Amino acid sequence: GAVVSQHPSWVICKSGTSVKIECRSLDFQATTMFWYRQFPKQSLMLMATSNEGSKATYEQGVEKDKFLINHASLTLSTLTVTSAHPEDSSFYICSASPGGPQHFGDGTRLSIL
Amino acid sequence: QKEVEQNSGPLSVPEGAIASLNCTYSDRGSQSFFWYRQYSGKSPELIMFIYSNGDKEDGRFTAQLNKASQYVSLLIRDSQPSDSATYLCAVNMRVGYALNFGKGTSLLVTP
């Protein structure tokens, strides 16, 4: 089946640090990938839609200058959390589809101290 | 605001019983419906998807869709302790679009 790989799986860093998360589609090409965020005991909330070769589309309330998305190839999207602060601590998950249902990466747990 | 509603639970069923999970959605334009299972600390795993009214069965799982009532459900037959997880209902306007998730129902299957 379709495989979406996400890296790293866990990040702990100091406040003010920038963190890059990678999302790869391993056995298919994805012109669109999605980035979600999940706080404890909450559901997944869409942050942005990553579009290969063009600008990402951000959901209302998501700061595009803080959450930089680059979809430079048909198999890779990156999310960079710039100048991260403790309130950015969350579980970040990407998804992509080869056609049909979305498949999720394993997620990245981000902890900002 | 497009809503996807689920009872948060926990829903507790004995091993071997049928677990019934329910979901309602507000956007009548929704076309695709999904059930994901999420274990604590893990990312969601696709269980079932359904696009047309009626029932769809896959092993121990049956998804049911009623677009007129804006209702989708998941039945798990012969529930096992390993089925204990949070089940997320998700909908979207078209396949390939972003998903709108419910808050999930916590299922506990007791031995």
mmCIF file of C-alpha atoms in Angstrom:
data_model
loop_
_atom_site.group_PDB
_atom_site.id
_atom_site.type_symbol
_atom_site.label_atom_id
_atom_site.label_comp_id
_atom_site.label_asym_id
_atom_site.label_seq_id
_atom_site.Cartn_x
_atom_site.Cartn_y
_atom_site.Cartn_z
ATOM 1 C CA GLY A 1 0.000 0.000 0.000
ATOM 2 C CA ALA A 2 0.864 3.657 -0.154
ATOM 3 C CA VAL A 3 3.576 4.718 2.249
ATOM 4 C CA VAL A 4 4.132 8.194 3.604
ATOM 5 C CA SER A 5 7.319 8.715 5.559
ATOM 6 C CA GLN A 6 7.797 11.535 8.037
ATOM 7 C CA HIS A 7 11.015 12.591 9.726
ATOM 8 C CA PRO A 8 11.995 13.203 12.462
ATOM 9 C CA SER A 9 9.579 11.381 14.720
ATOM 10 C CA TRP A 10 10.509 13.334 17.830
ATOM 11 C CA VAL A 11 12.126 16.725 18.368
ATOM 12 C CA ILE A 12 12.978 18.447 21.630
ATOM 13 C CA CYS A 13 14.560 21.871 21.345
ATOM 14 C CA LYS A 14 14.905 25.226 23.005
ATOM 15 C CA SER A 15 12.554 28.131 22.504
ATOM 16 C CA GLY A 16 13.570 30.262 19.523
ATOM 17 C CA THR A 17 14.893 27.361 17.491
ATOM 18 C CA SER A 18 13.644 26.615 13.985
ATOM 19 C CA VAL A 19 12.643 23.022 13.265
ATOM 20 C CA LYS A 20 12.232 21.354 9.866
ATOM 21 C CA ILE A 21 9.949 18.363 9.379
ATOM 22 C CA GLU A 22 10.046 16.287 6.200
ATOM 23 C CA CYS A 23 7.186 14.384 4.601
ATOM 24 C CA ARG A 24 7.911 11.964 1.761
ATOM 25 C CA SER A 25 5.706 9.838 -0.413
ATOM 26 C CA LEU A 26 7.788 6.703 -0.892
ATOM 27 C CA ASP A 27 6.014 4.815 -3.663
ATOM 28 C CA PHE A 28 3.918 7.421 -5.426
ATOM 29 C CA GLN A 29 4.025 11.018 -6.545
ATOM 30 C CA ALA A 30 1.943 13.601 -4.713
ATOM 31 C CA THR A 31 1.241 17.023 -6.161
ATOM 32 C CA THR A 32 -0.635 17.834 -2.971
ATOM 33 C CA MET A 33 0.198 17.015 0.618
ATOM 34 C CA PHE A 34 -1.535 18.140 3.771
ATOM 35 C CA TRP A 35 -0.149 19.201 7.124
ATOM 36 C CA TYR A 36 -2.187 18.685 10.283
ATOM 37 C CA ARG A 37 -1.573 19.500 13.918
ATOM 38 C CA GLN A 38 -2.972 17.608 16.888
ATOM 39 C CA PHE A 39 -2.914 18.874 20.460
ATOM 40 C CA PRO A 40 -3.366 16.407 23.347
ATOM 41 C CA LYS A 41 -6.831 14.853 23.453
ATOM 42 C CA GLN A 42 -7.895 16.935 20.446
ATOM 43 C CA SER A 43 -8.576 15.919 16.892
ATOM 44 C CA LEU A 44 -6.456 16.641 13.865
ATOM 45 C CA MET A 45 -6.719 20.182 12.577
ATOM 46 C CA LEU A 46 -5.671 21.065 9.059
ATOM 47 C CA MET A 47 -2.890 23.638 9.026
ATOM 48 C CA ALA A 48 -2.111 23.961 5.345
ATOM 49 C CA THR A 49 -2.214 22.385 1.928
ATOM 50 C CA SER A 50 1.178 21.926 0.319
ATOM 51 C CA ASN A 51 1.197 22.237 -3.475
ATOM 52 C CA GLU A 52 4.112 21.057 -5.584
ATOM 53 C CA GLY A 53 5.689 23.938 -7.427
ATOM 54 C CA SER A 54 3.481 26.634 -5.947
ATOM 55 C CA LYS A 55 2.687 28.377 -2.691
ATOM 56 C CA ALA A 56 1.025 26.539 0.132
ATOM 57 C CA THR A 57 -2.526 27.352 1.149
ATOM 58 C CA TYR A 58 -2.891 28.060 4.850
ATOM 59 C CA GLU A 59 -5.977 27.651 6.996
ATOM 60 C CA GLN A 60 -7.403 30.617 8.829
ATOM 61 C CA GLY A 61 -5.429 31.412 11.938
ATOM 62 C CA VAL A 62 -2.249 29.645 10.823
ATOM 63 C CA GLU A 63 0.666 32.049 10.427
ATOM 64 C CA LYS A 64 2.323 31.430 7.092
ATOM 65 C CA ASP A 65 5.496 33.248 8.162
ATOM 66 C CA LYS A 66 5.832 30.997 11.174
ATOM 67 C CA PHE A 67 5.007 27.704 9.475
ATOM 68 C CA LEU A 68 6.968 27.671 6.238
ATOM 69 C CA ILE A 69 6.014 25.005 3.738
ATOM 70 C CA ASN A 70 8.104 23.965 0.749
ATOM 71 C CA HIS A 71 6.920 21.351 -1.728
ATOM 72 C CA ALA A 72 9.917 21.265 -4.012
ATOM 73 C CA SER A 73 9.359 17.882 -5.617
ATOM 74 C CA LEU A 74 6.559 15.412 -6.264
ATOM 75 C CA THR A 75 7.668 13.267 -3.334
ATOM 76 C CA LEU A 76 8.769 15.751 -0.681
ATOM 77 C CA SER A 77 7.111 18.473 1.360
ATOM 78 C CA THR A 78 8.775 20.194 4.295
ATOM 79 C CA LEU A 79 7.279 22.136 7.184
ATOM 80 C CA THR A 80 9.594 24.512 9.038
ATOM 81 C CA VAL A 81 8.449 25.870 12.366
ATOM 82 C CA THR A 82 10.383 29.103 12.698
ATOM 83 C CA SER A 83 11.372 30.571 16.061
ATOM 84 C CA ALA A 84 9.402 27.899 17.862
ATOM 85 C CA HIS A 85 7.884 28.618 21.253
ATOM 86 C CA PRO A 86 6.361 26.318 23.888
ATOM 87 C CA GLU A 87 2.847 26.901 22.519
ATOM 88 C CA ASP A 88 3.990 25.337 19.238
ATOM 89 C CA SER A 89 4.560 22.044 21.036
ATOM 90 C CA SER A 90 2.238 19.573 19.345
ATOM 91 C CA PHE A 91 1.985 16.469 17.177
ATOM 92 C CA TYR A 92 2.469 17.391 13.516
ATOM 93 C CA ILE A 93 1.250 14.923 10.891
ATOM 94 C CA CYS A 94 1.393 15.004 7.120
ATOM 95 C CA SER A 95 -0.762 13.121 4.645
ATOM 96 C CA ALA A 96 -0.764 12.366 0.954
ATOM 97 C CA SER A 97 -2.752 10.276 -1.461
ATOM 98 C CA PRO A 98 -1.823 8.314 -4.597
ATOM 99 C CA GLY A 99 -5.488 8.645 -5.553
ATOM 100 C CA GLY A 100 -8.133 7.584 -3.087
ATOM 101 C CA PRO A 101 -7.951 7.922 0.690
ATOM 102 C CA GLN A 102 -5.268 9.939 2.418
ATOM 103 C CA HIS A 103 -2.412 8.078 4.048
ATOM 104 C CA PHE A 104 -0.636 9.586 7.018
ATOM 105 C CA GLY A 105 2.980 9.775 8.000
ATOM 106 C CA ASP A 106 3.963 8.547 11.452
ATOM 107 C CA GLY A 107 3.889 12.098 12.805
ATOM 108 C CA THR A 108 6.439 14.328 14.496
ATOM 109 C CA ARG A 109 6.126 15.090 18.162
ATOM 110 C CA LEU A 110 7.564 18.551 18.751
ATOM 111 C CA SER A 111 8.418 19.671 22.262
ATOM 112 C CA ILE A 112 9.702 23.203 22.786
ATOM 113 C CA LEU A 113 11.350 23.893 26.128
ATOM 114 C CA GLN B 1 -18.464 26.060 10.218
ATOM 115 C CA LYS B 2 -18.464 22.553 8.754
ATOM 116 C CA GLU B 3 -18.866 20.137 11.634
ATOM 117 C CA VAL B 4 -18.131 16.470 12.078
ATOM 118 C CA GLU B 5 -19.583 15.225 15.336
ATOM 119 C CA GLN B 6 -18.715 12.126 17.308
ATOM 120 C CA ASN B 7 -19.474 10.987 20.812
ATOM 121 C CA SER B 8 -16.165 11.174 22.650
ATOM 122 C CA GLY B 9 -16.896 8.096 24.764
ATOM 123 C CA PRO B 10 -15.326 6.101 26.151
ATOM 124 C CA LEU B 11 -17.357 3.322 24.619
ATOM 125 C CA SER B 12 -16.737 0.129 26.532
ATOM 126 C CA VAL B 13 -17.638 -3.269 25.053
ATOM 127 C CA PRO B 14 -16.704 -6.795 26.124
ATOM 128 C CA GLU B 15 -14.424 -8.890 23.989
ATOM 129 C CA GLY B 16 -16.335 -10.618 21.202
ATOM 130 C CA ALA B 17 -19.164 -8.080 21.138
ATOM 131 C CA ILE B 18 -20.104 -5.660 18.386
ATOM 132 C CA ALA B 19 -18.875 -2.088 18.789
ATOM 133 C CA SER B 20 -20.956 0.585 17.087
ATOM 134 C CA LEU B 21 -19.409 3.974 16.422
ATOM 135 C CA ASN B 22 -21.402 6.881 15.056
ATOM 136 C CA CYS B 23 -20.681 10.127 13.275
ATOM 137 C CA THR B 24 -22.764 12.974 11.885
ATOM 138 C CA TYR B 25 -21.656 15.718 9.540
ATOM 139 C CA SER B 26 -23.117 19.096 8.692
ATOM 140 C CA ASP B 27 -21.957 19.722 5.119
ATOM 141 C CA ARG B 28 -24.400 18.147 2.681
ATOM 142 C CA GLY B 29 -21.816 18.541 -0.066
ATOM 143 C CA SER B 30 -19.541 15.974 1.561
ATOM 144 C CA GLN B 31 -18.809 13.121 -0.811
ATOM 145 C CA SER B 32 -16.203 10.919 0.833
ATOM 146 C CA PHE B 33 -16.244 9.397 4.289
ATOM 147 C CA PHE B 34 -13.459 7.714 6.207
ATOM 148 C CA TRP B 35 -12.812 5.938 9.454
ATOM 149 C CA TYR B 36 -9.332 6.085 10.922
ATOM 150 C CA ARG B 37 -8.021 4.304 13.996
ATOM 151 C CA GLN B 38 -5.515 6.118 16.187
ATOM 152 C CA TYR B 39 -3.595 4.498 18.991
ATOM 153 C CA SER B 40 -2.261 6.779 21.707
ATOM 154 C CA GLY B 41 0.803 8.648 20.507
ATOM 155 C CA LYS B 42 0.520 7.317 16.962
ATOM 156 C CA SER B 43 -0.737 8.730 13.703
ATOM 157 C CA PRO B 44 -4.130 7.744 12.218
ATOM 158 C CA GLU B 45 -4.441 4.488 10.318
ATOM 159 C CA LEU B 46 -7.106 4.076 7.627
ATOM 160 C CA ILE B 47 -9.717 1.463 8.528
ATOM 161 C CA MET B 48 -12.547 2.002 6.064
ATOM 162 C CA PHE B 49 -13.775 4.425 3.459
ATOM 163 C CA ILE B 50 -17.201 4.721 1.873
ATOM 164 C CA TYR B 51 -18.525 6.925 -0.880
ATOM 165 C CA SER B 52 -22.049 5.634 -1.575
ATOM 166 C CA ASN B 53 -25.136 5.152 0.543
ATOM 167 C CA GLY B 54 -25.457 1.749 2.123
ATOM 168 C CA ASP B 55 -23.105 -0.703 3.762
ATOM 169 C CA LYS B 56 -19.531 -1.628 2.966
ATOM 170 C CA GLU B 57 -17.913 -4.587 4.652
ATOM 171 C CA ASP B 58 -14.237 -5.446 5.056
ATOM 172 C CA GLY B 59 -13.474 -8.313 7.382
ATOM 173 C CA ARG B 60 -14.738 -7.502 10.860
ATOM 174 C CA PHE B 61 -15.518 -3.912 9.887
ATOM 175 C CA THR B 62 -18.669 -2.517 8.296
ATOM 176 C CA ALA B 63 -19.123 1.115 7.347
ATOM 177 C CA GLN B 64 -22.632 2.442 6.873
ATOM 178 C CA LEU B 65 -23.534 5.688 5.123
ATOM 179 C CA ASN B 66 -26.838 7.538 4.986
ATOM 180 C CA LYS B 67 -26.400 10.818 3.130
ATOM 181 C CA ALA B 68 -30.016 11.860 3.628
ATOM 182 C CA SER B 69 -29.535 11.719 7.384
ATOM 183 C CA GLN B 70 -25.917 12.910 7.140
ATOM 184 C CA TYR B 71 -24.847 9.959 9.184
ATOM 185 C CA VAL B 72 -21.994 7.488 8.920
ATOM 186 C CA SER B 73 -21.218 4.631 11.265
ATOM 187 C CA LEU B 74 -18.631 1.938 11.838
ATOM 188 C CA LEU B 75 -19.432 -1.498 13.203
ATOM 189 C CA ILE B 76 -16.685 -3.702 14.570
ATOM 190 C CA ARG B 77 -17.692 -7.339 14.951
ATOM 191 C CA ASP B 78 -15.985 -9.758 17.333
ATOM 192 C CA SER B 79 -14.230 -6.868 19.076
ATOM 193 C CA GLN B 80 -10.754 -7.617 20.377
ATOM 194 C CA PRO B 81 -8.719 -5.841 23.074
ATOM 195 C CA SER B 82 -6.354 -4.760 20.299
ATOM 196 C CA ASP B 83 -9.228 -2.742 18.817
ATOM 197 C CA SER B 84 -9.042 -0.435 21.839
ATOM 198 C CA ALA B 85 -8.144 2.948 20.347
ATOM 199 C CA THR B 86 -9.646 6.251 19.290
ATOM 200 C CA TYR B 87 -11.683 6.076 16.106
ATOM 201 C CA LEU B 88 -11.743 9.212 13.999
ATOM 202 C CA CYS B 89 -14.480 9.960 11.508
ATOM 203 C CA ALA B 90 -13.366 12.161 8.619
ATOM 204 C CA VAL B 91 -15.139 13.625 5.613
ATOM 205 C CA ASN B 92 -14.182 15.626 2.579
ATOM 206 C CA MET B 93 -15.789 17.198 -0.435
ATOM 207 C CA ARG B 94 -13.910 15.053 -2.919
ATOM 208 C CA VAL B 95 -11.285 12.358 -2.805
ATOM 209 C CA GLY B 96 -7.914 14.076 -2.685
ATOM 210 C CA TYR B 97 -9.184 17.061 -0.741
ATOM 211 C CA ALA B 98 -8.188 17.772 2.852
ATOM 212 C CA LEU B 99 -10.032 15.892 5.556
ATOM 213 C CA ASN B 100 -12.309 17.383 8.171
ATOM 214 C CA PHE B 101 -12.062 15.267 11.309
ATOM 215 C CA GLY B 102 -14.384 14.642 14.200
ATOM 216 C CA LYS B 103 -12.921 14.638 17.687
ATOM 217 C CA GLY B 104 -12.917 10.867 17.818
ATOM 218 C CA THR B 105 -14.558 8.181 19.919
ATOM 219 C CA SER B 106 -12.484 6.289 22.432
ATOM 220 C CA LEU B 107 -13.207 2.548 22.325
ATOM 221 C CA LEU B 108 -12.236 0.189 25.122
ATOM 222 C CA VAL B 109 -12.623 -3.544 24.573
ATOM 223 C CA THR B 110 -12.440 -5.411 27.859
ATOM 224 C CA PRO B 111 -11.221 -9.034 28.061
#
